[in-house]
PDB file of C-alpha atoms in Angstrom:
ATOM      1  CA  MET A   1      80.939   8.636-197.945  1.00 54.00           C
ATOM      2  CA  PRO A   2      81.938  12.156-197.318  1.00 62.00           C
ATOM      3  CA  ALA A   3      82.318  13.262-193.747  1.00 57.00           C
ATOM      4  CA  TYR A   4      79.576  16.013-194.115  1.00 58.00           C
ATOM      5  CA  ALA A   5      77.113  13.375-195.222  1.00 56.00           C
ATOM      6  CA  THR A   6      77.407  11.485-191.996  1.00 57.00           C
ATOM      7  CA  ASN A   7      77.487  14.716-190.039  1.00 69.00           C
ATOM      8  CA  MET A   8      74.227  15.721-191.591  1.00 73.00           C
ATOM      9  CA  ARG A   9      72.650  12.262-190.722  1.00 79.00           C
ATOM     10  CA  LEU A  10      72.961  13.235-186.934  1.00 86.00           C
ATOM     11  CA  LYS A  11      72.274  16.942-187.279  1.00 91.00           C
ATOM     12  CA  PHE A  12      68.978  16.815-189.144  1.00 91.00           C
ATOM     13  CA  PRO A  13      67.074  14.236-186.786  1.00 92.00           C
ATOM     14  CA  ILE A  14      68.539  15.853-183.730  1.00 94.00           C
ATOM     15  CA  LEU A  15      67.461  19.298-184.659  1.00 94.00           C
ATOM     16  CA  ALA A  16      64.004  18.063-185.911  1.00 95.00           C
ATOM     17  CA  LEU A  17      63.504  16.244-182.486  1.00 96.00           C
ATOM     18  CA  ILE A  18      64.620  19.203-180.451  1.00 96.00           C
ATOM     19  CA  LEU A  19      62.410  21.536-182.228  1.00 96.00           C
ATOM     20  CA  GLU A  20      59.454  19.114-181.989  1.00 96.00           C
ATOM     21  CA  ILE A  21      60.030  18.685-178.257  1.00 97.00           C
ATOM     22  CA  ILE A  22      60.127  22.449-177.825  1.00 97.00           C
ATOM     23  CA  THR A  23      56.970  22.935-179.885  1.00 96.00           C
ATOM     24  CA  ILE A  24      55.086  20.378-177.870  1.00 96.00           C
ATOM     25  CA  ILE A  25      56.130  22.091-174.496  1.00 97.00           C
ATOM     26  CA  LEU A  26      55.019  25.392-175.939  1.00 96.00           C
ATOM     27  CA  TYR A  27      51.613  23.899-176.961  1.00 95.00           C
ATOM     28  CA  ALA A  28      51.259  22.333-173.494  1.00 95.00           C
ATOM     29  CA  VAL A  29      51.903  25.798-171.762  1.00 95.00           C
ATOM     30  CA  PHE A  30      50.258  28.275-174.141  1.00 94.00           C
ATOM     31  CA  VAL A  31      47.658  26.685-176.269  1.00 93.00           C
ATOM     32  CA  THR A  32      43.914  25.795-175.663  1.00 91.00           C
ATOM     33  CA  TYR A  33      41.354  24.753-178.214  1.00 84.00           C
ATOM     34  CA  ASP A  34      38.349  26.553-179.213  1.00 69.00           C
ATOM     35  CA  ASP A  35      35.102  25.331-177.666  1.00 66.00           C
ATOM     36  CA  GLY A  36      33.136  26.236-180.806  1.00 60.00           C
ATOM     37  CA  LYS A  37      31.215  28.968-179.120  1.00 61.00           C
ATOM     38  CA  GLY A  38      33.308  32.032-180.161  1.00 53.00           C
ATOM     39  CA  HIS A  39      35.995  32.292-182.706  1.00 49.00           C
ATOM     40  CA  GLY A  40      38.259  34.841-181.129  1.00 52.00           C
ATOM     41  CA  HIS A  41      37.648  37.506-183.639  1.00 52.00           C
ATOM     42  CA  ASP A  42      34.732  39.212-181.786  1.00 52.00           C
ATOM     43  CA  HIS A  43      36.152  42.674-182.098  1.00 51.00           C
ATOM     44  CA  ASN A  44      35.670  42.492-185.931  1.00 52.00           C
ATOM     45  CA  ALA A  45      31.876  42.945-186.364  1.00 51.00           C
ATOM     46  CA  THR A  46      32.182  42.314-190.204  1.00 55.00           C
ATOM     47  CA  HIS A  47      33.281  38.830-189.761  1.00 53.00           C
ATOM     48  CA  THR A  48      29.988  36.810-189.257  1.00 56.00           C
ATOM     49  CA  ALA A  49      31.046  33.379-190.707  1.00 60.00           C
ATOM     50  CA  ASN A  50      30.417  30.368-188.592  1.00 72.00           C
ATOM     51  CA  PRO A  51      33.766  28.579-188.061  1.00 69.00           C
ATOM     52  CA  MET A  52      32.311  25.252-189.458  1.00 75.00           C
ATOM     53  CA  GLU A  53      31.342  27.105-192.656  1.00 80.00           C
ATOM     54  CA  LEU A  54      35.043  27.764-193.372  1.00 80.00           C
ATOM     55  CA  TYR A  55      35.982  24.045-192.708  1.00 82.00           C
ATOM     56  CA  PRO A  56      35.705  23.281-196.488  1.00 84.00           C
ATOM     57  CA  MET A  57      38.172  26.263-197.305  1.00 84.00           C
ATOM     58  CA  PHE A  58      40.477  24.843-194.650  1.00 84.00           C
ATOM     59  CA  GLN A  59      40.366  21.527-196.180  1.00 87.00           C
ATOM     60  CA  ASP A  60      41.064  22.937-199.668  1.00 87.00           C
ATOM     61  CA  VAL A  61      44.116  24.959-198.410  1.00 86.00           C
ATOM     62  CA  HIS A  62      45.395  21.946-196.481  1.00 85.00           C
ATOM     63  CA  VAL A  63      45.272  19.880-199.538  1.00 88.00           C
ATOM     64  CA  MET A  64      47.072  22.419-201.548  1.00 87.00           C
ATOM     65  CA  ILE A  65      49.795  22.638-198.921  1.00 88.00           C
ATOM     66  CA  PHE A  66      50.332  18.868-198.395  1.00 87.00           C
ATOM     67  CA  ILE A  67      49.455  17.334-201.808  1.00 87.00           C
ATOM     68  CA  GLY A  68      49.713  20.313-204.183  1.00 87.00           C
ATOM     69  CA  PHE A  69      53.221  21.659-203.185  1.00 86.00           C
ATOM     70  CA  GLY A  70      54.481  18.138-202.197  1.00 83.00           C
ATOM     71  CA  PHE A  71      54.057  16.714-205.681  1.00 84.00           C
ATOM     72  CA  LEU A  72      54.956  20.117-207.396  1.00 84.00           C
ATOM     73  CA  MET A  73      58.526  19.761-205.817  1.00 82.00           C
ATOM     74  CA  THR A  74      59.016  16.627-207.718  1.00 81.00           C
ATOM     75  CA  PHE A  75      60.203  18.446-210.777  1.00 80.00           C
ATOM     76  CA  LEU A  76      64.016  17.838-210.064  1.00 77.00           C
ATOM     77  CA  LYS A  77      64.821  14.244-210.952  1.00 79.00           C
ATOM     78  CA  LYS A  78      67.467  13.803-208.394  1.00 82.00           C
ATOM     79  CA  TYR A  79      65.338  15.183-205.381  1.00 79.00           C
ATOM     80  CA  GLY A  80      61.870  13.909-206.447  1.00 79.00           C
ATOM     81  CA  PHE A  81      61.279  11.500-203.499  1.00 80.00           C
ATOM     82  CA  SER A  82      63.210  13.389-200.877  1.00 84.00           C
ATOM     83  CA  SER A  83      61.350  16.591-201.851  1.00 86.00           C
ATOM     84  CA  VAL A  84      57.965  15.030-201.054  1.00 88.00           C
ATOM     85  CA  GLY A  85      59.173  13.936-197.666  1.00 89.00           C
ATOM     86  CA  ILE A  86      60.774  17.188-196.745  1.00 91.00           C
ATOM     87  CA  ASN A  87      57.684  19.070-197.953  1.00 91.00           C
ATOM     88  CA  LEU A  88      55.507  17.077-195.607  1.00 92.00           C
ATOM     89  CA  LEU A  89      58.025  17.570-192.722  1.00 93.00           C
ATOM     90  CA  LEU A  90      58.224  21.397-193.396  1.00 94.00           C
ATOM     91  CA  ALA A  91      54.372  21.659-193.804  1.00 94.00           C
ATOM     92  CA  ALA A  92      53.758  19.732-190.553  1.00 95.00           C
ATOM     93  CA  PHE A  93      56.329  21.863-188.521  1.00 96.00           C
ATOM     94  CA  GLY A  94      55.352  25.007-190.373  1.00 95.00           C
ATOM     95  CA  LEU A  95      51.719  24.779-189.393  1.00 95.00           C
ATOM     96  CA  GLN A  96      52.558  24.034-185.770  1.00 95.00           C
ATOM     97  CA  TRP A  97      55.036  26.911-185.670  1.00 96.00           C
ATOM     98  CA  GLY A  98      52.661  29.178-187.494  1.00 94.00           C
ATOM     99  CA  LEU A  99      49.908  28.591-185.034  1.00 94.00           C
ATOM    100  CA  LEU A 100      52.235  29.522-182.094  1.00 95.00           C
ATOM    101  CA  MET A 101      53.751  32.581-183.822  1.00 94.00           C
ATOM    102  CA  GLN A 102      50.524  34.131-184.863  1.00 90.00           C
ATOM    103  CA  GLY A 103      48.859  33.224-181.667  1.00 90.00           C
ATOM    104  CA  VAL A 104      51.416  35.245-179.840  1.00 91.00           C
ATOM    105  CA  TRP A 105      49.724  38.463-181.276  1.00 87.00           C
ATOM    106  CA  HIS A 106      46.231  37.234-180.299  1.00 83.00           C
ATOM    107  CA  MET A 107      46.742  35.783-176.846  1.00 86.00           C
ATOM    108  CA  ASP A 108      43.725  35.770-174.420  1.00 83.00           C
ATOM    109  CA  ASN A 109      44.845  35.740-170.745  1.00 87.00           C
ATOM    110  CA  GLY A 110      47.971  34.259-171.647  1.00 88.00           C
ATOM    111  CA  LYS A 111      46.645  31.557-173.743  1.00 92.00           C
ATOM    112  CA  ILE A 112      46.526  30.884-177.646  1.00 91.00           C
ATOM    113  CA  LYS A 113      43.170  29.768-178.600  1.00 89.00           C
ATOM    114  CA  VAL A 114      43.331  27.470-181.671  1.00 89.00           C
ATOM    115  CA  ASP A 115      40.358  27.665-184.014  1.00 85.00           C
ATOM    116  CA  VAL A 116      39.666  27.127-187.753  1.00 84.00           C
ATOM    117  CA  PHE A 117      40.553  30.768-188.624  1.00 84.00           C
ATOM    118  CA  LYS A 118      43.993  30.522-187.037  1.00 87.00           C
ATOM    119  CA  MET A 119      44.644  27.097-188.757  1.00 88.00           C
ATOM    120  CA  ILE A 120      43.724  28.668-192.213  1.00 87.00           C
ATOM    121  CA  ASN A 121      46.081  31.500-191.457  1.00 87.00           C
ATOM    122  CA  ALA A 122      48.843  29.046-190.338  1.00 91.00           C
ATOM    123  CA  ASP A 123      48.349  27.247-193.734  1.00 91.00           C
ATOM    124  CA  PHE A 124      48.929  30.403-195.577  1.00 88.00           C
ATOM    125  CA  SER A 125      52.118  31.060-193.536  1.00 90.00           C
ATOM    126  CA  THR A 126      53.270  27.621-194.377  1.00 93.00           C
ATOM    127  CA  GLY A 127      52.509  28.163-198.018  1.00 90.00           C
ATOM    128  CA  ASN A 128      55.136  30.975-198.056  1.00 90.00           C
ATOM    129  CA  ILE A 129      57.815  28.695-196.778  1.00 92.00           C
ATOM    130  CA  LEU A 130      56.918  26.010-199.350  1.00 91.00           C
ATOM    131  CA  ILE A 131      57.331  28.697-202.140  1.00 91.00           C
ATOM    132  CA  SER A 132      60.732  29.359-200.571  1.00 92.00           C
ATOM    133  CA  PHE A 133      61.497  25.656-200.477  1.00 91.00           C
ATOM    134  CA  GLY A 134      60.792  25.389-204.228  1.00 88.00           C
ATOM    135  CA  ALA A 135      63.313  28.160-204.993  1.00 90.00           C
ATOM    136  CA  VAL A 136      66.114  26.590-202.867  1.00 91.00           C
ATOM    137  CA  LEU A 137      65.452  22.905-203.530  1.00 87.00           C
ATOM    138  CA  GLY A 138      68.617  21.067-204.198  1.00 84.00           C
ATOM    139  CA  LYS A 139      70.755  23.715-202.950  1.00 89.00           C
ATOM    140  CA  THR A 140      70.000  23.562-199.100  1.00 90.00           C
ATOM    141  CA  SER A 141      70.081  20.882-196.645  1.00 90.00           C
ATOM    142  CA  PRO A 142      67.116  19.856-194.456  1.00 91.00           C
ATOM    143  CA  VAL A 143      68.789  21.596-191.394  1.00 93.00           C
ATOM    144  CA  GLN A 144      68.861  24.788-193.469  1.00 94.00           C
ATOM    145  CA  LEU A 145      65.265  24.297-194.448  1.00 94.00           C
ATOM    146  CA  LEU A 146      64.107  23.827-190.769  1.00 95.00           C
ATOM    147  CA  ILE A 147      65.896  26.993-189.778  1.00 96.00           C
ATOM    148  CA  MET A 148      64.390  28.838-192.736  1.00 96.00           C
ATOM    149  CA  THR A 149      60.921  27.626-191.721  1.00 96.00           C
ATOM    150  CA  ILE A 150      61.376  29.107-188.200  1.00 96.00           C
ATOM    151  CA  LEU A 151      62.723  32.269-189.475  1.00 96.00           C
ATOM    152  CA  GLU A 152      60.197  32.854-192.259  1.00 95.00           C
ATOM    153  CA  ILE A 153      57.156  32.112-190.269  1.00 95.00           C
ATOM    154  CA  THR A 154      58.258  34.208-187.409  1.00 95.00           C
ATOM    155  CA  ILE A 155      58.795  37.122-189.916  1.00 93.00           C
ATOM    156  CA  PHE A 156      55.609  36.359-191.469  1.00 92.00           C
ATOM    157  CA  SER A 157      53.547  36.769-188.392  1.00 92.00           C
ATOM    158  CA  ILE A 158      55.472  40.037-187.250  1.00 92.00           C
ATOM    159  CA  ASN A 159      54.765  41.424-190.797  1.00 89.00           C
ATOM    160  CA  GLU A 160      51.137  40.344-190.762  1.00 87.00           C
ATOM    161  CA  HIS A 161      50.743  41.904-187.209  1.00 87.00           C
ATOM    162  CA  LEU A 162      52.334  45.122-188.402  1.00 88.00           C
ATOM    163  CA  VAL A 163      50.261  45.441-191.554  1.00 84.00           C
ATOM    164  CA  ALA A 164      46.910  44.371-190.118  1.00 81.00           C
ATOM    165  CA  ASN A 165      46.908  45.643-186.480  1.00 82.00           C
ATOM    166  CA  VAL A 166      49.474  48.484-186.368  1.00 85.00           C
ATOM    167  CA  LEU A 167      49.145  50.100-189.767  1.00 83.00           C
ATOM    168  CA  GLU A 168      45.565  48.838-190.129  1.00 79.00           C
ATOM    169  CA  VAL A 169      45.885  48.319-193.848  1.00 79.00           C
ATOM    170  CA  SER A 170      43.141  46.345-195.710  1.00 73.00           C
ATOM    171  CA  SER A 171      44.971  44.029-198.122  1.00 62.00           C
ATOM    172  CA  PHE A 172      43.420  42.313-201.003  1.00 54.00           C
ATOM    173  CA  ASN A 173      44.003  38.691-200.823  1.00 52.00           C
ATOM    174  CA  ALA A 174      46.574  39.206-198.090  1.00 56.00           C
ATOM    175  CA  PHE A 175      49.045  40.322-200.758  1.00 54.00           C
ATOM    176  CA  LEU A 176      50.907  42.625-198.273  1.00 53.00           C
ATOM    177  CA  THR A 177      51.407  39.973-195.635  1.00 57.00           C
ATOM    178  CA  CYS A 178      52.399  36.966-197.963  1.00 56.00           C
ATOM    179  CA  PHE A 179      54.532  38.291-200.567  1.00 51.00           C
ATOM    180  CA  PRO A 180      56.865  41.226-199.386  1.00 50.00           C
ATOM    181  CA  ILE A 181      59.630  38.659-198.447  1.00 49.00           C
ATOM    182  CA  LYS A 182      59.585  37.193-201.935  1.00 49.00           C
ATOM    183  CA  LEU A 183      59.736  40.563-203.689  1.00 44.00           C
ATOM    184  CA  CYS A 184      62.980  41.634-202.313  1.00 41.00           C
TER     185      CYS A 184
END
């Protein structure tokens, strides 16, 4: 067995464990959960949907992220089984990191309020990394994919904040926030 293979056996679980511990600590310090009374978007008078009315959409996007992309990545014969596992790992970590990164821009008294709207938005940011995962599948290690997840979701949240809040651009289907990284 090559030396890099045994080295990767240690790097990946250690990095994943460290990142998850950091994420748990950040959630414990900064995150509160919505009580269901308000949805955190009170400043937008055109948004009148009840959070529970959007739950079916959340389920649909969630199934697309975990099942759809997961089995889509089985197209490579050699990486079929591992791609499903890595997809689940990246999706789970991406959702957690996406909630944190997007919540940074919408903090209320130093806290990130998690609700259905923010979870759907985190699903879309995770969809971005899974598209990139499909492009680099078979060429990158799981460690590189975890680092890519952190960087891409962070850049996604910065880009989304700039487009939606600073430039105040109304984007059809969030095209300006989801795909500029892919077009370069």
